[in-house]
Coordinates of C-alpha atoms in Angstrom, one line a residue:
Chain A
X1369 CA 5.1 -12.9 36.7
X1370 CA 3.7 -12.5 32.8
X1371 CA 6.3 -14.2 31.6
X1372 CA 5.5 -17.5 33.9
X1373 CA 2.1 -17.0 32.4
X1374 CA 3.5 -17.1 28.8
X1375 CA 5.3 -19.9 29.3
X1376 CA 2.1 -21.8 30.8
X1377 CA -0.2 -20.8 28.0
X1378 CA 2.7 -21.6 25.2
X1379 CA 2.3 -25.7 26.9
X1380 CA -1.5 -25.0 26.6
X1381 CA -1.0 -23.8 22.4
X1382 CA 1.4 -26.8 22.3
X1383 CA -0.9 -29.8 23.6
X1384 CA -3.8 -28.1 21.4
X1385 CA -1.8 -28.1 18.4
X1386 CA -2.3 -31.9 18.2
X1387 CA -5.8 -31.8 19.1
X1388 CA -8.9 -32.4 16.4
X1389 CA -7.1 -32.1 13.2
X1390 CA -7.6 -30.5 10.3
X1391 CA -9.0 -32.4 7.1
X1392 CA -5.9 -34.4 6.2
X1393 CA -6.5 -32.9 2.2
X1394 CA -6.9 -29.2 3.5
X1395 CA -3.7 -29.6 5.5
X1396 CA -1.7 -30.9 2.9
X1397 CA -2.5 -27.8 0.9
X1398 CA -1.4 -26.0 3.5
X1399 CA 2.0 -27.6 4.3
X1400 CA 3.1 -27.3 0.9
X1401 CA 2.5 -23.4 0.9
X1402 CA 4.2 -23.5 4.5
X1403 CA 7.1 -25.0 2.6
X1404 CA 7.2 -22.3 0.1
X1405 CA 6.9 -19.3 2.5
X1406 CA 9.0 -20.8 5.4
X1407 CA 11.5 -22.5 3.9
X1408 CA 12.1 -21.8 -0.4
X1409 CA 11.8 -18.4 1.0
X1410 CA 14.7 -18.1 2.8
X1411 CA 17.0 -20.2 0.9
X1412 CA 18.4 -16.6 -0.6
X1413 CA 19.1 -14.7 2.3
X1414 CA 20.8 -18.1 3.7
X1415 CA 22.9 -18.7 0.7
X1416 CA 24.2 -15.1 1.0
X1417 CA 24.8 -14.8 4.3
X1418 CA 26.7 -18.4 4.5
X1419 CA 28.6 -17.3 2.0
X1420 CA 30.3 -13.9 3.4
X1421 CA 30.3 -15.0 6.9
X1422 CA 32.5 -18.6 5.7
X1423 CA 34.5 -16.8 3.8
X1424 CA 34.6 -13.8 6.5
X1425 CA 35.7 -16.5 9.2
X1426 CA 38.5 -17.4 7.0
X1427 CA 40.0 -14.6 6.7
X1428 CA 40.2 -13.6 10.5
X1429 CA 41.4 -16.5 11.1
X1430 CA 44.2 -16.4 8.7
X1431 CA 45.0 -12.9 9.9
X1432 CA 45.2 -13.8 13.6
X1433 CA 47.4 -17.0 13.0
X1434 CA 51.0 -15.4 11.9
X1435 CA 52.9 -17.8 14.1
X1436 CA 55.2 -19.6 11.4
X1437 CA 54.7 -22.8 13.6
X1438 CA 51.3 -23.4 13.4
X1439 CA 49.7 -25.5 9.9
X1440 CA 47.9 -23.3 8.0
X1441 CA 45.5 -25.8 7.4
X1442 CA 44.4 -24.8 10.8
X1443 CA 42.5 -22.0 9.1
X1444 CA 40.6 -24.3 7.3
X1445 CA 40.1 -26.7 10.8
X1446 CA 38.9 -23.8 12.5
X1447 CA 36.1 -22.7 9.3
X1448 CA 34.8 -25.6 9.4
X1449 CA 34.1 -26.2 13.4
X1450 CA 33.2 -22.7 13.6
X1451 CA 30.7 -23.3 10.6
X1452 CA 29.5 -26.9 11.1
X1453 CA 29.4 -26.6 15.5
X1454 CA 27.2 -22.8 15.9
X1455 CA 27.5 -20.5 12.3
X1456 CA 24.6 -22.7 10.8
X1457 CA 22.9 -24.2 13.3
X1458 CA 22.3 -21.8 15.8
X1459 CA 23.1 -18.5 14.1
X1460 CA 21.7 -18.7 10.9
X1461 CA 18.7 -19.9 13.3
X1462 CA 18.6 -16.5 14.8
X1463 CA 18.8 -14.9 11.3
X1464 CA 15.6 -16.7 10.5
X1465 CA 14.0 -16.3 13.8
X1466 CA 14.3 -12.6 12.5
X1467 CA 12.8 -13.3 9.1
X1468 CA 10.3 -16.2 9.1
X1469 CA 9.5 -15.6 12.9
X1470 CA 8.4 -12.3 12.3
X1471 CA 6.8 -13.5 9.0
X1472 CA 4.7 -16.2 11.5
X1473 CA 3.8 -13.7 14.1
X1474 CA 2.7 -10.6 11.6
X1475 CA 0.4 -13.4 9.6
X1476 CA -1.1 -14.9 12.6
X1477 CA -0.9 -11.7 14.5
X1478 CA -3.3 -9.9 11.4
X1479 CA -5.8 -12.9 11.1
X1480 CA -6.1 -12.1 15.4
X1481 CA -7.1 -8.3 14.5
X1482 CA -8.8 -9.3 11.4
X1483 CA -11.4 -11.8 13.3
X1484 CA -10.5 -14.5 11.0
X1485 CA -9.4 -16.6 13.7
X1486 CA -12.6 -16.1 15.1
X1487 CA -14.3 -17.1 11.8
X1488 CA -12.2 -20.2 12.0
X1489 CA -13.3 -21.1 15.7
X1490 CA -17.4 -20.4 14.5
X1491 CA -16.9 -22.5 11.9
X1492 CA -15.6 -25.2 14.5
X1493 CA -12.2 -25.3 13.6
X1494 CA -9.1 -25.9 15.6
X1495 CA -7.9 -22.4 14.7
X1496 CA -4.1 -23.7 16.4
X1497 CA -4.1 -27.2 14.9
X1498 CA -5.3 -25.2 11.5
X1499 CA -2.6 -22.3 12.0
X1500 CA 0.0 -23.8 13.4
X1501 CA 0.4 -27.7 13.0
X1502 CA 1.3 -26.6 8.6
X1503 CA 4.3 -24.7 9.8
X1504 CA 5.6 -27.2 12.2
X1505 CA 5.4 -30.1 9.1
X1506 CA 7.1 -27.6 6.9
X1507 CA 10.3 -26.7 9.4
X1508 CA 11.1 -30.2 9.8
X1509 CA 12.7 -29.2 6.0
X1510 CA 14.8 -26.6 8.0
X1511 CA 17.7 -29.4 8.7
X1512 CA 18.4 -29.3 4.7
X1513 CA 18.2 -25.3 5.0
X1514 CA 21.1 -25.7 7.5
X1515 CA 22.6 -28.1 5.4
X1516 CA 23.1 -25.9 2.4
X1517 CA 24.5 -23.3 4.8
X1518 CA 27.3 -25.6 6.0
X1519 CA 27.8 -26.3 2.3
X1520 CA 27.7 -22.4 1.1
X1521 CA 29.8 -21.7 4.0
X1522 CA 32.8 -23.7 3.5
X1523 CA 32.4 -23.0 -0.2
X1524 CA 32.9 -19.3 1.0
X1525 CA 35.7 -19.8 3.1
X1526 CA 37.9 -22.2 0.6
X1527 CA 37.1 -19.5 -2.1
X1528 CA 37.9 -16.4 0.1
X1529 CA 40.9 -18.7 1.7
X1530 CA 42.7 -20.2 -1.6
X1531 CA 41.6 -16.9 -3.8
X1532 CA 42.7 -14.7 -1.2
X1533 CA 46.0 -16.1 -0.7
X1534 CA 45.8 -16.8 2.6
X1535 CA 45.8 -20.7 2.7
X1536 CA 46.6 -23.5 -0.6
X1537 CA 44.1 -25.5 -1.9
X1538 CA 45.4 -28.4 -1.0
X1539 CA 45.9 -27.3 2.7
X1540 CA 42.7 -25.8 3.1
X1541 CA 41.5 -29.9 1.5
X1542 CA 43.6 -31.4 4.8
X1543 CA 42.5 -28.5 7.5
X1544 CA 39.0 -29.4 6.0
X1545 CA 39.3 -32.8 6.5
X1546 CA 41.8 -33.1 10.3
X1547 CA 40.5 -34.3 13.3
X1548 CA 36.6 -34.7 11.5
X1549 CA 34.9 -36.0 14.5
X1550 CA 31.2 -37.2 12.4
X1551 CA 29.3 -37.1 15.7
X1552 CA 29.8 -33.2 15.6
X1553 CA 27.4 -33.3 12.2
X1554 CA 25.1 -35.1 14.2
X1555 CA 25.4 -33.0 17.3
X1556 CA 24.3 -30.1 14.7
X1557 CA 21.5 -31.9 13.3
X1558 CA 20.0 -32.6 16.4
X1559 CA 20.1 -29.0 17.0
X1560 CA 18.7 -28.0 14.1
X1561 CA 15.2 -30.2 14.5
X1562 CA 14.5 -28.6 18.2
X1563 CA 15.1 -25.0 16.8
X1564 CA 12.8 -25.4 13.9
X1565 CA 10.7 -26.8 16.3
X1566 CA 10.9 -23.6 18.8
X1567 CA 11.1 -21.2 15.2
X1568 CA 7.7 -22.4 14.6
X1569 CA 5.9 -22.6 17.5
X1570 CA 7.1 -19.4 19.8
X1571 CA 6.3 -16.5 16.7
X1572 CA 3.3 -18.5 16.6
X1573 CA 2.5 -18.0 19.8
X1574 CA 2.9 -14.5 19.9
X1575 CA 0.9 -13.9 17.1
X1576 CA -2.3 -16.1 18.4
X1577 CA -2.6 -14.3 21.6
X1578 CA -1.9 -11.2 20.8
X1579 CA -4.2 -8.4 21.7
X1580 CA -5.1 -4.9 20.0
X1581 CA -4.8 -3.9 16.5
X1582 CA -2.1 -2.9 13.5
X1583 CA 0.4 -1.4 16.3
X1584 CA 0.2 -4.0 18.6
X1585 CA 0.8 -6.8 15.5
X1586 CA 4.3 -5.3 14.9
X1587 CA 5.1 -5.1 18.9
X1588 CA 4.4 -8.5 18.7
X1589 CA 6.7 -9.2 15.8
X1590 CA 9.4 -7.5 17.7
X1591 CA 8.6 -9.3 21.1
X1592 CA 8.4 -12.4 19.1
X1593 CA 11.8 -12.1 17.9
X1594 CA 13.3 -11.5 21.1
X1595 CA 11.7 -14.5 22.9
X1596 CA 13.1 -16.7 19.7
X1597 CA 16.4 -15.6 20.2
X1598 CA 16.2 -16.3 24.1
X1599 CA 14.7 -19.5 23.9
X1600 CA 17.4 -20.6 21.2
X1601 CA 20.6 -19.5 23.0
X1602 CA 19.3 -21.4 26.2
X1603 CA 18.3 -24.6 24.0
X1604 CA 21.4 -24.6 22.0
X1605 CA 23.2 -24.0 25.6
X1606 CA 21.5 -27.1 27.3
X1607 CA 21.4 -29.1 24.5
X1608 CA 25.8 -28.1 23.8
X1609 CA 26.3 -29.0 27.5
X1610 CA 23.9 -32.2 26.8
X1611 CA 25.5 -33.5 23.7
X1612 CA 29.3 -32.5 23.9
X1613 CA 30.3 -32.4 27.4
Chain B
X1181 CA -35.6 -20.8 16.9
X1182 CA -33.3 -19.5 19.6
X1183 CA -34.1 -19.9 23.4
X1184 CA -32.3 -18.0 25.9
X1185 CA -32.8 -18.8 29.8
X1186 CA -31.9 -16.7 32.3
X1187 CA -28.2 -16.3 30.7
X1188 CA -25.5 -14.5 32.6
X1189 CA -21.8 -13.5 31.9
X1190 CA -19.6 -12.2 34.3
X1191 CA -15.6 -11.1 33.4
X1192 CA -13.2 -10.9 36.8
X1193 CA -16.1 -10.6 39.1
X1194 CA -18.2 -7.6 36.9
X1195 CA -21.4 -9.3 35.6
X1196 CA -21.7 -8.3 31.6
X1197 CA -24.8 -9.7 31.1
X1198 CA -27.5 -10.0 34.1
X1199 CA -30.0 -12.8 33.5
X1200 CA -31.5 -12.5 29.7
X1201 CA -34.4 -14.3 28.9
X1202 CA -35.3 -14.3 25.3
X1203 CA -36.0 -15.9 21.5
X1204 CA -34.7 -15.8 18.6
X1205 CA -37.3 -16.7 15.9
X1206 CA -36.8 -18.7 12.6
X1207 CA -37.5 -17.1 9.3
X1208 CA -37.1 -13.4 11.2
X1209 CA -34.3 -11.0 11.5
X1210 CA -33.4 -10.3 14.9
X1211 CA -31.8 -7.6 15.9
X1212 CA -30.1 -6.9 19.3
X1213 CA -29.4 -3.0 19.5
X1214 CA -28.1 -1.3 22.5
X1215 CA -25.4 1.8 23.4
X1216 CA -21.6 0.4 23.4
X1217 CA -20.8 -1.5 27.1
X1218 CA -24.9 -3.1 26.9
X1219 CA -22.8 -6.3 26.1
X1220 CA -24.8 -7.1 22.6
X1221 CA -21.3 -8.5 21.4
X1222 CA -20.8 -10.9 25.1
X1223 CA -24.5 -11.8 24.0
X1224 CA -23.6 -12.7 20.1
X1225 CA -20.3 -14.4 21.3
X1226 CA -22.9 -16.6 24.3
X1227 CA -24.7 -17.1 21.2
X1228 CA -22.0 -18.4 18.8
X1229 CA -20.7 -20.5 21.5
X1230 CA -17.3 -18.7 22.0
X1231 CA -17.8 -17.3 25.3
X1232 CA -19.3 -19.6 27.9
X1233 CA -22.0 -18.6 30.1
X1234 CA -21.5 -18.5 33.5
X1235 CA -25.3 -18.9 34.1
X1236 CA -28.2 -19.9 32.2
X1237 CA -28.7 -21.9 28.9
X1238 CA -29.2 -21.8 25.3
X1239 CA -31.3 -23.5 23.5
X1240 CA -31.2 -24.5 19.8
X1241 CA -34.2 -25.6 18.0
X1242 CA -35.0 -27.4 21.7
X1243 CA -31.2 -28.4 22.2
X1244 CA -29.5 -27.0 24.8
X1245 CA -25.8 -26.2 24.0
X1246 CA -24.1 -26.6 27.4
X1247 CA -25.8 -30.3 27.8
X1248 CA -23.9 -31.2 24.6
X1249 CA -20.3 -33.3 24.0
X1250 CA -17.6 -31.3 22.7
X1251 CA -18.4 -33.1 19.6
X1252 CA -21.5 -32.6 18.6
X1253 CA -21.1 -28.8 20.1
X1254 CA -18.7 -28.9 17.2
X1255 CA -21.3 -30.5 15.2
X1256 CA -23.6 -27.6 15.9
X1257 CA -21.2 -24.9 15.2
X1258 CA -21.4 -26.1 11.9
X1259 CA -24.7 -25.1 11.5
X1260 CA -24.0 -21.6 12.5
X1261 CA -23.1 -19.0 9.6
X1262 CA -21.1 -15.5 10.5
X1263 CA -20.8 -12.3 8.9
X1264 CA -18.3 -10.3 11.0
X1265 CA -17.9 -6.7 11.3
X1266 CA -15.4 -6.8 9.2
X1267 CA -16.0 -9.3 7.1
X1268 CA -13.2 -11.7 7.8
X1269 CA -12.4 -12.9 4.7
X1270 CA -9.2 -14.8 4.1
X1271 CA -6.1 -12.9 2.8
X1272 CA -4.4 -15.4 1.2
X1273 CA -7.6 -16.8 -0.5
X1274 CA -9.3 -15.6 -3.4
X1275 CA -13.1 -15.6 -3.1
X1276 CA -14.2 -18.3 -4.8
X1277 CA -11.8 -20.7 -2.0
X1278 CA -13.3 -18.5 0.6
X1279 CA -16.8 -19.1 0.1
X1280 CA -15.8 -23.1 -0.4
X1281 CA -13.9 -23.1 2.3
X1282 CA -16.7 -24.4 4.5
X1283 CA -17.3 -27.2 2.1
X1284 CA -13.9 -28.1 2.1
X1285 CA -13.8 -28.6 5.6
X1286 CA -16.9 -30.3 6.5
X1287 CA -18.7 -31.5 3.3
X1288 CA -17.5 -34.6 0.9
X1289 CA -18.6 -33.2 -2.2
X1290 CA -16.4 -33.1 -5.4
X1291 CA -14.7 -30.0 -6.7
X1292 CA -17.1 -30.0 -9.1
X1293 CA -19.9 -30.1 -6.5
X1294 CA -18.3 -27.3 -4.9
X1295 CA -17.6 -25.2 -7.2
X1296 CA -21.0 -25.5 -8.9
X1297 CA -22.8 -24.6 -4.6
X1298 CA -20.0 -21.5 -5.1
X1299 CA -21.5 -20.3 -7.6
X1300 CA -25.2 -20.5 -6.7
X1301 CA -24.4 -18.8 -3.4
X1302 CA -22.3 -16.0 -5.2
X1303 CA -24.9 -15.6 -7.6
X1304 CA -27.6 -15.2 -4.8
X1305 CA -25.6 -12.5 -3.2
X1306 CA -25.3 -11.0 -6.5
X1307 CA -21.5 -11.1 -7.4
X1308 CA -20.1 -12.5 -10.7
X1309 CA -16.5 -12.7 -12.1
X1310 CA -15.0 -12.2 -9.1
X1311 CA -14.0 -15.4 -7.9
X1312 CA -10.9 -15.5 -8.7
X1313 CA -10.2 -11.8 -7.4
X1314 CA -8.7 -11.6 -3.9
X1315 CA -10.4 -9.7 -0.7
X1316 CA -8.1 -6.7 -1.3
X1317 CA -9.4 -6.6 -4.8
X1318 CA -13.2 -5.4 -4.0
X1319 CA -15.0 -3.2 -2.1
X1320 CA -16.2 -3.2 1.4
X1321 CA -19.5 -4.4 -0.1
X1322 CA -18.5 -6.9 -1.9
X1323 CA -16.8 -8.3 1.4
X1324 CA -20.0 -8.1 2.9
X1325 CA -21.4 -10.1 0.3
X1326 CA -19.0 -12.5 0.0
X1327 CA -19.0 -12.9 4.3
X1328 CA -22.5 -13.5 3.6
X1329 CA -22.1 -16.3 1.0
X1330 CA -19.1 -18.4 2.8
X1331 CA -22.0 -17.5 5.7
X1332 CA -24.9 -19.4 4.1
X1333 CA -22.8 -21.6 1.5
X1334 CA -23.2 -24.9 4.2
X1335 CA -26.8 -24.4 4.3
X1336 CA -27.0 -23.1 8.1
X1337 CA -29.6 -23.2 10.3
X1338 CA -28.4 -20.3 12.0
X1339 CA -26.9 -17.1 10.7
X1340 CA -25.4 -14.2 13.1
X1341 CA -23.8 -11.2 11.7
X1342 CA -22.0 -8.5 13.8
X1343 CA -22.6 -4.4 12.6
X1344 CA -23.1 -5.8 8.9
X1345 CA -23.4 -2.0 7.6
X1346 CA -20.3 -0.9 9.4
X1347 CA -18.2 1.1 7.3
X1348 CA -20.7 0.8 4.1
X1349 CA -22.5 3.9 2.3
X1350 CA -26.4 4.0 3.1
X1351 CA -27.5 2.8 0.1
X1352 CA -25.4 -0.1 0.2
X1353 CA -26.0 -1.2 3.9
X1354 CA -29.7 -1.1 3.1
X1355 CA -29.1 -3.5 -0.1
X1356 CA -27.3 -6.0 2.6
X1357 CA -29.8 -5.6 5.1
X1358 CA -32.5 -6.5 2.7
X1359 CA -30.5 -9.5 1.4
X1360 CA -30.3 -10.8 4.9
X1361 CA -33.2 -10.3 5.3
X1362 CA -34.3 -12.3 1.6
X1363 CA -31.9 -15.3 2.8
X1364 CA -33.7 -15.8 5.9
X1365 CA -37.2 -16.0 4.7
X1366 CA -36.1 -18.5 2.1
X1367 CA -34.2 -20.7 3.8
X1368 CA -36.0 -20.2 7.1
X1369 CA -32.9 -19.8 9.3
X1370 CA -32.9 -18.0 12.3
X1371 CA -30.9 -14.9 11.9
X1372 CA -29.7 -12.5 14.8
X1373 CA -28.5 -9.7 13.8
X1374 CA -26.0 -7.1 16.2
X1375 CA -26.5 -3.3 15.2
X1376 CA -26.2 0.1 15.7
X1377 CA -27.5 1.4 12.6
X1378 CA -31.1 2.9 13.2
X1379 CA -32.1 2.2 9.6
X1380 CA -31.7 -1.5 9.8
X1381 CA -33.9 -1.2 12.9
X1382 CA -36.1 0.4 11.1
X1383 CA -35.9 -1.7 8.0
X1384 CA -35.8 -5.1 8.6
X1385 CA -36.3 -5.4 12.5
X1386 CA -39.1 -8.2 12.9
X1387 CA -37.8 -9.3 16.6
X1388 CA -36.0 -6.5 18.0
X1389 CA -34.0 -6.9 21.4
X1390 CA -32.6 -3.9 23.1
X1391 CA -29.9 -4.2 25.8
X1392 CA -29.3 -2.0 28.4
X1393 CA -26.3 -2.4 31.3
X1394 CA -26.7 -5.8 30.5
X1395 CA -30.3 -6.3 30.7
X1396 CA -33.4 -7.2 28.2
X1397 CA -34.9 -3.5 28.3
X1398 CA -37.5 -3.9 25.4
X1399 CA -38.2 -6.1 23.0
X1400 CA -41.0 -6.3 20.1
X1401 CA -40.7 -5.2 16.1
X1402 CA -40.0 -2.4 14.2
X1403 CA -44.0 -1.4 14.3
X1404 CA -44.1 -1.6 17.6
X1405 CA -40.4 0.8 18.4
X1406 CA -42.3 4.0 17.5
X1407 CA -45.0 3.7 20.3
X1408 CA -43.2 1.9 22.6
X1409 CA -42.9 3.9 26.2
X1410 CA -39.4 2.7 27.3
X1411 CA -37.2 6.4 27.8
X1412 CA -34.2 4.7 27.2
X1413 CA -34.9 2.9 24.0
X1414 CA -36.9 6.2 22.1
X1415 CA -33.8 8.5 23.1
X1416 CA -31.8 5.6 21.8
X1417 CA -33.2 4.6 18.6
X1418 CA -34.5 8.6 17.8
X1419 CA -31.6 10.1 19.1
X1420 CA -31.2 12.1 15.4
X1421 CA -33.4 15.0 14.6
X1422 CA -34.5 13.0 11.0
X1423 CA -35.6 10.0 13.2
X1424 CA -37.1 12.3 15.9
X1425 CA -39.1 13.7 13.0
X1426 CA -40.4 10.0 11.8
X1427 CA -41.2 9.1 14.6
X1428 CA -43.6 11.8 15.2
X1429 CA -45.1 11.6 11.7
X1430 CA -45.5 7.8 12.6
X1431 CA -47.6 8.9 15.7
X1432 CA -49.3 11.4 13.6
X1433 CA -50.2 9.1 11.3
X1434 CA -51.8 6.7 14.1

């Protein structure tokens, strides 16, 4: 039953996240730090990662299709669905639900144990409009984040695909390029802005109401993570069947 | 000034606090002291307006705060300065944006303006070149001092501070407790002060209350504490051998 509980008071955090707002020159300090420790942040670890798992994805590929009949540019086809459809959208997601989530939760989680929410609320502050409303504003940049990981990762395949010898350049160019259905970009997109939307709101939520001190802030950072992850795969599930079917 | 009436609290059925009646006076400190469970922190949170009652009123300078709007409950707020137990600074802000934090929020005064009230406050509390230093940076005094400044840096009419000596050396707690006690007298706020530290009792208690099980047991000043007759409060408040020993050279001395 406390998970029917969560959910009720995550609504709750929602609808009082838009309430009494914040001094419009106080939040847009705040947004622009949001921006620099959400998303600048993680450009690194999703450059890398885009990188070895495009490349990675080629590889398999060309190693699993050894039948003379089929185009190798097929390798390339299949990179860039794999890449485009779920590889950036949803798990590079999961990726950052590990790394900002956690980030969101152990920050808001400390202020909790700290009493500096508390000082916020005295001073009469919305502590969630305050806390939370900056790193909403700041994920809706997540959509380029994606972007450059579709980029990255095709750039990774084609170099481990052509350098590799697995697939031409020229071939990898058509696979790239067969059967480019431009609704499937969109499709991604569209993902993208509800999972930045759940990446900065459900770490938040564990972090707000969490209870205790130091040990309970990093249980929270590892429940927090878990509920991201959850709530992703069954958005990008509804939202797949939604969208594509 | 501070009115209670006939305030209660009760969490999942067990009543916390059982019907206080009390004031808070302006241009005092008053303390609430009690043993841990009397509910002195339900009490300070009634008081701040973070808890609501579930009986009984309190009054502001003749202004009930349950007969209010949300708004201008908010309004009041702002009038209300805290010093927490553990100071509460702002990690990711260095203190001269903590202490003009409050000004940024609820005041239209320039940077300028801002930065010149930061300074007079950090001045007051005695700290210089440390504004651009971060919480981590300074000692647990210094966080006291600069709680203390953001506290009063609005101009409040009403300060509350929770265990303000917690975790600092004797010496220092008694150079907080008197700056408290300086601010209030100058600006003629209304200061309530929760403690467990004797000394501050002893020091700068003009209005003392003392909880017990969730009730007003005593209450009266620091020159009244050592002749009062209440069991409960003299084990409480001379529980140590020292302040067994002042007490009786106070009694001596009468």
């Amino acid at each position: 039953m406390r998970f029917l509980t969560d959910i009720g008071q995550y609504f709750i955090m929602l609808k009082n996240i838009f309430k009494r707002m914040t001094k419009a020159s106080v939040l847009r300090n705040l947004i622009f730090k949001e921006v620099d420790d959400l998303i600048i942040s993680s450009l690194g670890i999703v450059i890398f990662l885009s990188f070895f798992i495009g490349a990675v994805i080629t590889i398999q590929t060309a190693l699993n299709l050894n039948n003379p009949i089929i185009p190798k540019s097929l390798i390339a086809f299949t990179a860039r669905q794999s890449i485009i459809l779920e590889f950036a959208p949803t798990f590079m997601s999961i990726i950052i639900a590990g790394k900002v989530g956690s980030f969101i939760t152990s920050s808001i989680g400390t202020m909790r144990v700290t009493e500096q929410i508390d000082a916020l609320e005295v001073m009469g502050i919305n502590s969630i409009n305050y806390l939370v409303f900056p790193k909403i504003i700041a994920m809706l940049l997540y959509p380029f984040v994606i972007c450059i990981s579709m980029f990255v990762g095709i750039a990774g395949a084609y170099l481990a695909g052509v350098m590799g010898g697995y697939i031409g350049p020229e071939q990898f160019l058509q696979g790239l390029q067969d059967d480019f259905i431009p609704f499937h970009l969109v499709y991604a997109f569209i993902k993208t802005i509800f999972f930045s939307f759940i990446l900065a709101t459900v770490p938040a939520y564990h972090g707000y109401y969490m209870k205790g001190g130091a040990l309970e802030v990093g249980q929270a950072s590892t429940t927090s993570f878990v509920w991201t992850s959850v709530v992703l795969i069954i958005t990008n599930y509804i939202l797949t069947q939604l969208l594509l079917s | 000034m501070i009115k209670v009436n006939d305030l209660k609290k009760s969490f999942n059925g067990e009543e916390i606090l059982k019907g206080l009646n009390t004031e808070f006076y302006n241009g005092k400190t008053n303390l609430i002291i009690g043993q841990s469970g009397a509910g002195k922190t339900v009490f300070l949170k009634c008081l701040l307006g973070l808890i609501i009652p579930t009986e009984g009123t309190i009054e502001y300078n003749g202004t009930a705060y349950s007969t209010l709007e949300p708004e201008q409950q908010r309004e009041l707020r702002k009038k209300m300065g805290m010093v927490f137990q553990g100071s509460a600074l702002f990690d990711s802000m260095n203190i001269e944006e903590n202490v003009m934090f409050p000004l940024r929020m609820f005041t239209k005064k320039t940077k300028e303006e801002r930065l010149k009230r930061v300074n007079e406050v950090l001045e007051r509390v005695n700290l210089e070149n440390v504004n651009k230093k971060f919480p981590s940076e300074i000692s647990g005094g210094m966080q006291k001092r600069v709680a203390i400044a953001r506290a009063i840096v609005n101009k409040p009419n009403f300060l509350f501070c929770d265990e303000p000596n917690s975790g600092l050396d004797p010496q220092t707690a008694i150079v907080i407790d008197n700056l408290i006690q300086e601010i209030t007298k100058e600006n003629d706020i209304t200061t309530v002060i929760n403690t467990h530290d004797m000394n501050s009792v002893l020091e700068i208690g003009e209005n003392i209350v003392y909880l017990k099980k969730g009730n007003i047991e005593w209450q009266g000043s620091k020159d009244d504490i050592y002749k009062a007759d209440n069991k409960n409060l003299t084990d409480f408040v001379y529980s140590s051998e020292l302040f067994k020993k002042v007490r009786e050279t106070q009694l001596k001395a009468d």
